[in-house]
Amino acid sequence: MYENNSAAEMYDLLYQDRKDYRAEAGQVAELVRARKPGAASLLDVACGTGIHLAAFAELFDRVEGADLSEHMLEVAAGRLGSGVPLHRVDMRSFRLDARFDAIVVMFSSIAYLRTTEDLDAALATFGRHLAPGGVVVIEPWWFPEAFIEGYVSGHALTTDDNRTITRVSHSTRAGELARMELHYVIADSEGVRHRSEIDELTLFSRGAYEDSFHRAALKVEYVESEPGRPGYFVATA
């Protein structure tokens, strides 16, 4: 989704204005330590530009990030510095020379996978990188029955440097995919610019997630979150 670092900055500004990344990281840390007290290491898969990862770095002794996008990792490296290892990998097949007490996938990024075979591969890969008693926490995308056809959302903010950024989206369903048409308008001293994109996320059912966890030999439970968020799958080996 992030075509360049300036676009990544725009998205980050919008989402930081509407999401409490530190609070979400704290909630996930509590879920992890309720199942593995003393958990000290965490891998953030699909870490994007590293905002959640920066919050996790305050809560765990050792953190690392992984993502498929070079542009996102460039932004994350600038945010996190050289002390946090970042890996450009595919979540379905990575092999790192490390194990972790916790592996997390935030912000529904798991739904960029397209099939249950992809989901199986990713969860099996996570399992291979867990320390004994380790915990996997995944924030899923919405389940099919919760999807609202034609859903419209919008958000706008003005920054300290006198930029105004607006985002509107319209969502439709195409088979098992949620198809979001997104439009952004950025206005600053240089003028007004527009960009658009199509984002597609797979509407895996709760049962599909749970079956995939079981096939990966991970014992899973679904933990509901506050309204407006899809909750978490929390699993242990």
Tab-separated table of C-alpha atoms in Angstrom:
chain	number	residue	atom	x	y	z
A	1	MET	CA	0.000	0.000	0.000
A	2	TYR	CA	2.848	2.401	0.780
A	3	GLU	CA	4.323	3.426	-2.565
A	4	ASN	CA	6.940	5.774	-1.104
A	5	ASN	CA	8.051	7.234	2.184
A	6	SER	CA	6.082	10.490	1.800
A	7	ALA	CA	2.900	8.444	1.344
A	8	ALA	CA	3.828	6.398	4.395
A	9	GLU	CA	4.178	9.598	6.411
A	10	MET	CA	0.708	10.711	5.305
A	11	TYR	CA	-0.885	7.420	6.324
A	12	ASP	CA	0.955	7.443	9.643
A	13	LEU	CA	-0.301	10.920	10.462
A	14	LEU	CA	-3.898	9.920	9.747
A	15	TYR	CA	-3.796	6.733	11.770
A	16	GLN	CA	-1.907	8.222	14.713
A	17	ASP	CA	-4.698	10.775	14.916
A	18	ARG	CA	-7.321	8.040	15.363
A	19	LYS	CA	-5.504	5.085	16.985
A	20	ASP	CA	-3.841	4.750	20.390
A	21	TYR	CA	-0.894	2.560	19.440
A	22	ARG	CA	0.596	2.512	22.940
A	23	ALA	CA	-2.672	1.416	24.500
A	24	GLU	CA	-3.059	-1.370	21.927
A	25	ALA	CA	0.520	-2.537	22.520
A	26	GLY	CA	-0.121	-2.546	26.256
A	27	GLN	CA	-3.260	-4.615	25.785
A	28	VAL	CA	-1.353	-7.156	23.706
A	29	ALA	CA	1.492	-7.301	26.240
A	30	GLU	CA	-1.053	-8.125	28.945
A	31	LEU	CA	-2.521	-10.921	26.814
A	32	VAL	CA	0.961	-12.339	26.259
A	33	ARG	CA	2.104	-12.180	29.884
A	34	ALA	CA	-1.142	-13.652	31.172
A	35	ARG	CA	-0.062	-16.804	29.301
A	36	LYS	CA	3.716	-16.481	29.524
A	37	PRO	CA	4.753	-14.446	32.565
A	38	GLY	CA	8.084	-12.807	32.102
A	39	ALA	CA	7.864	-12.783	28.301
A	40	ALA	CA	10.800	-10.648	27.190
A	41	SER	CA	11.082	-10.948	23.393
A	42	LEU	CA	8.629	-10.081	20.620
A	43	LEU	CA	8.513	-10.262	16.829
A	44	ASP	CA	6.080	-7.884	15.124
A	45	VAL	CA	5.143	-9.447	11.762
A	46	ALA	CA	3.815	-7.030	9.133
A	47	CYS	CA	5.249	-4.282	11.308
A	48	GLY	CA	4.717	-1.636	8.633
A	49	THR	CA	6.253	1.701	9.534
A	50	GLY	CA	6.961	0.551	13.077
A	51	ILE	CA	4.529	2.537	15.210
A	52	HIS	CA	3.263	-0.493	17.144
A	53	LEU	CA	6.813	-1.854	17.227
A	54	ALA	CA	8.099	1.344	18.853
A	55	ALA	CA	5.468	0.912	21.559
A	56	PHE	CA	6.361	-2.763	22.023
A	57	ALA	CA	10.024	-1.754	22.403
A	58	GLU	CA	9.027	0.031	25.614
A	59	LEU	CA	7.401	-3.133	26.965
A	60	PHE	CA	9.774	-5.944	25.934
A	61	ASP	CA	13.532	-6.310	26.372
A	62	ARG	CA	14.097	-7.496	22.786
A	63	VAL	CA	11.919	-6.671	19.791
A	64	GLU	CA	12.309	-7.251	16.069
A	65	GLY	CA	10.133	-6.392	13.092
A	66	ALA	CA	9.324	-8.117	9.811
A	67	ASP	CA	7.551	-6.871	6.706
A	68	LEU	CA	7.396	-7.530	2.981
A	69	SER	CA	7.560	-3.846	1.981
A	70	GLU	CA	10.958	-2.211	1.588
A	71	HIS	CA	9.412	1.276	1.834
A	72	MET	CA	7.670	0.492	5.116
A	73	LEU	CA	10.856	-0.928	6.586
A	74	GLU	CA	12.790	2.175	5.561
A	75	VAL	CA	10.347	4.318	7.510
A	76	ALA	CA	10.425	1.887	10.452
A	77	ALA	CA	14.239	2.000	10.503
A	78	GLY	CA	14.153	5.781	10.702
A	79	ARG	CA	11.672	5.626	13.563
A	80	LEU	CA	13.340	2.831	15.567
A	81	GLY	CA	17.042	3.291	14.959
A	82	SER	CA	19.707	0.636	14.608
A	83	GLY	CA	18.902	-1.123	17.866
A	84	VAL	CA	15.823	-2.903	16.482
A	85	PRO	CA	16.488	-5.570	13.826
A	86	LEU	CA	14.138	-5.396	10.842
A	87	HIS	CA	13.680	-8.176	8.308
A	88	ARG	CA	12.259	-7.993	4.800
A	89	VAL	CA	10.442	-11.323	4.576
A	90	ASP	CA	7.216	-13.040	3.556
A	91	MET	CA	5.173	-13.954	6.640
A	92	ARG	CA	4.374	-17.335	5.091
A	93	SER	CA	7.916	-18.586	4.810
A	94	PHE	CA	10.501	-16.580	6.737
A	95	ARG	CA	13.366	-18.256	8.581
A	96	LEU	CA	15.089	-16.187	11.246
A	97	ASP	CA	17.892	-17.375	13.471
A	98	ALA	CA	15.910	-16.525	16.595
A	99	ARG	CA	12.920	-17.550	18.687
A	100	PHE	CA	10.510	-15.248	20.465
A	101	ASP	CA	8.282	-15.300	23.517
A	102	ALA	CA	5.623	-13.480	21.499
A	103	ILE	CA	4.826	-13.120	17.814
A	104	VAL	CA	2.172	-10.568	16.890
A	105	VAL	CA	0.341	-9.409	13.765
A	106	MET	CA	-1.468	-6.122	14.325
A	107	PHE	CA	-3.882	-3.902	12.414
A	108	SER	CA	-5.577	-6.800	10.528
A	109	SER	CA	-2.493	-7.288	8.355
A	110	ILE	CA	-3.030	-11.056	8.441
A	111	ALA	CA	-5.945	-10.527	6.023
A	112	TYR	CA	-3.588	-9.580	3.196
A	113	LEU	CA	-3.154	-13.333	2.875
A	114	ARG	CA	-5.499	-14.718	0.247
A	115	THR	CA	-6.182	-18.381	1.057
A	116	THR	CA	-6.420	-20.736	4.011
A	117	GLU	CA	-3.276	-22.390	2.622
A	118	ASP	CA	-1.504	-19.049	3.006
A	119	LEU	CA	-2.866	-18.758	6.536
A	120	ASP	CA	-1.689	-22.292	7.354
A	121	ALA	CA	1.793	-21.498	6.048
A	122	ALA	CA	2.048	-18.282	8.067
A	123	LEU	CA	0.916	-19.865	11.330
A	124	ALA	CA	3.239	-22.829	10.854
A	125	THR	CA	6.083	-20.359	10.300
A	126	PHE	CA	5.149	-18.477	13.463
A	127	GLY	CA	5.086	-21.729	15.420
A	128	ARG	CA	8.633	-22.556	14.321
A	129	HIS	CA	9.828	-19.233	15.726
A	130	LEU	CA	8.184	-19.473	19.150
A	131	ALA	CA	10.193	-20.007	22.303
A	132	PRO	CA	8.843	-22.747	24.609
A	133	GLY	CA	5.481	-21.578	25.947
A	134	GLY	CA	5.452	-18.699	23.478
A	135	VAL	CA	2.326	-16.810	22.482
A	136	VAL	CA	0.945	-15.736	19.096
A	137	VAL	CA	-1.431	-12.741	19.053
A	138	ILE	CA	-3.217	-11.853	15.831
A	139	GLU	CA	-5.614	-8.975	15.303
A	140	PRO	CA	-7.821	-10.315	12.484
A	141	TRP	CA	-9.854	-8.497	9.892
A	142	TRP	CA	-13.623	-8.523	10.255
A	143	PHE	CA	-15.417	-11.843	9.954
A	144	PRO	CA	-17.734	-12.140	6.912
A	145	GLU	CA	-20.933	-11.728	8.928
A	146	ALA	CA	-19.686	-8.421	10.356
A	147	PHE	CA	-18.847	-6.871	6.991
A	148	ILE	CA	-21.124	-3.963	5.993
A	149	GLU	CA	-21.669	-3.714	2.249
A	150	GLY	CA	-21.246	-0.144	1.002
A	151	TYR	CA	-19.649	1.008	4.245
A	152	VAL	CA	-18.283	4.564	4.058
A	153	SER	CA	-15.729	6.107	6.397
A	154	GLY	CA	-13.868	9.385	6.482
A	155	HIS	CA	-11.227	11.203	8.478
A	156	ALA	CA	-9.490	14.576	8.299
A	157	LEU	CA	-6.722	16.312	10.205
A	158	THR	CA	-4.658	19.494	10.084
A	159	THR	CA	-1.016	19.181	11.069
A	160	ASP	CA	1.202	21.615	12.954
A	161	ASP	CA	2.940	22.557	9.702
A	162	ASN	CA	-0.357	23.708	8.182
A	163	ARG	CA	-1.199	20.686	6.059
A	164	THR	CA	-4.715	19.300	5.811
A	165	ILE	CA	-5.134	15.633	4.960
A	166	THR	CA	-8.459	13.922	4.321
A	167	ARG	CA	-9.254	10.259	3.741
A	168	VAL	CA	-12.528	8.730	2.564
A	169	SER	CA	-13.265	5.094	1.784
A	170	HIS	CA	-16.059	3.020	0.311
A	171	SER	CA	-16.164	-0.751	0.906
A	172	THR	CA	-17.752	-3.486	-1.162
A	173	ARG	CA	-17.507	-7.242	-1.114
A	174	ALA	CA	-16.027	-9.229	-3.995
A	175	GLY	CA	-16.372	-12.908	-3.130
A	176	GLU	CA	-14.235	-13.505	-0.043
A	177	LEU	CA	-12.551	-10.112	-0.323
A	178	ALA	CA	-13.419	-6.794	1.233
A	179	ARG	CA	-12.582	-4.251	-1.470
A	180	MET	CA	-11.938	-0.738	-0.161
A	181	GLU	CA	-11.676	2.190	-2.545
A	182	LEU	CA	-9.635	4.875	-0.806
A	183	HIS	CA	-9.166	8.531	-1.753
A	184	TYR	CA	-6.797	11.001	-0.119
A	185	VAL	CA	-6.616	14.772	-0.572
A	186	ILE	CA	-3.603	16.663	0.751
A	187	ALA	CA	-3.581	20.461	0.851
A	188	ASP	CA	-0.579	22.571	1.847
A	189	SER	CA	1.238	25.743	0.813
A	190	GLU	CA	2.198	24.133	-2.504
A	191	GLY	CA	-1.389	23.343	-3.507
A	192	VAL	CA	-3.818	20.429	-3.462
A	193	ARG	CA	-2.972	16.854	-4.426
A	194	HIS	CA	-5.109	13.744	-4.747
A	195	ARG	CA	-4.214	10.071	-4.615
A	196	SER	CA	-6.328	6.945	-4.643
A	197	GLU	CA	-5.871	3.220	-4.219
A	198	ILE	CA	-7.728	-0.055	-3.896
A	199	ASP	CA	-7.094	-2.113	-0.776
A	200	GLU	CA	-8.277	-5.732	-0.567
A	201	LEU	CA	-8.483	-7.819	2.612
A	202	THR	CA	-9.679	-11.404	2.905
A	203	LEU	CA	-12.830	-12.056	4.927
A	204	PHE	CA	-11.683	-15.228	6.684
A	205	SER	CA	-14.320	-16.681	8.994
A	206	ARG	CA	-13.625	-17.177	12.683
A	207	GLY	CA	-13.745	-20.920	12.058
A	208	ALA	CA	-11.182	-20.657	9.269
A	209	TYR	CA	-8.767	-18.869	11.590
A	210	GLU	CA	-9.349	-21.367	14.399
A	211	ASP	CA	-8.932	-24.381	12.115
A	212	SER	CA	-5.674	-22.960	10.805
A	213	PHE	CA	-4.337	-22.436	14.324
A	214	HIS	CA	-5.213	-26.043	15.165
A	215	ARG	CA	-3.425	-27.334	12.072
A	216	ALA	CA	-0.352	-25.429	13.251
A	217	ALA	CA	-0.603	-27.208	16.629
A	218	LEU	CA	-1.438	-23.955	18.398
A	219	LYS	CA	-4.117	-23.822	21.087
A	220	VAL	CA	-6.189	-20.736	20.354
A	221	GLU	CA	-8.857	-18.578	21.952
A	222	TYR	CA	-10.647	-15.539	20.609
A	223	VAL	CA	-10.631	-12.462	22.847
A	224	GLU	CA	-13.121	-9.725	22.066
A	225	SER	CA	-11.994	-6.115	22.073
A	226	GLU	CA	-13.780	-2.812	22.488
A	227	PRO	CA	-16.456	-1.838	19.933
A	228	GLY	CA	-15.046	-0.823	16.582
A	229	ARG	CA	-12.152	-3.277	16.674
A	230	PRO	CA	-12.167	-6.950	15.651
A	231	GLY	CA	-10.575	-8.461	18.774
A	232	TYR	CA	-7.619	-10.845	18.990
A	233	PHE	CA	-6.778	-14.460	18.444
A	234	VAL	CA	-4.388	-15.552	21.204
A	235	ALA	CA	-2.613	-18.873	20.810
A	236	THR	CA	0.044	-20.920	22.582
A	237	ALA	CA	2.070	-23.895	21.462
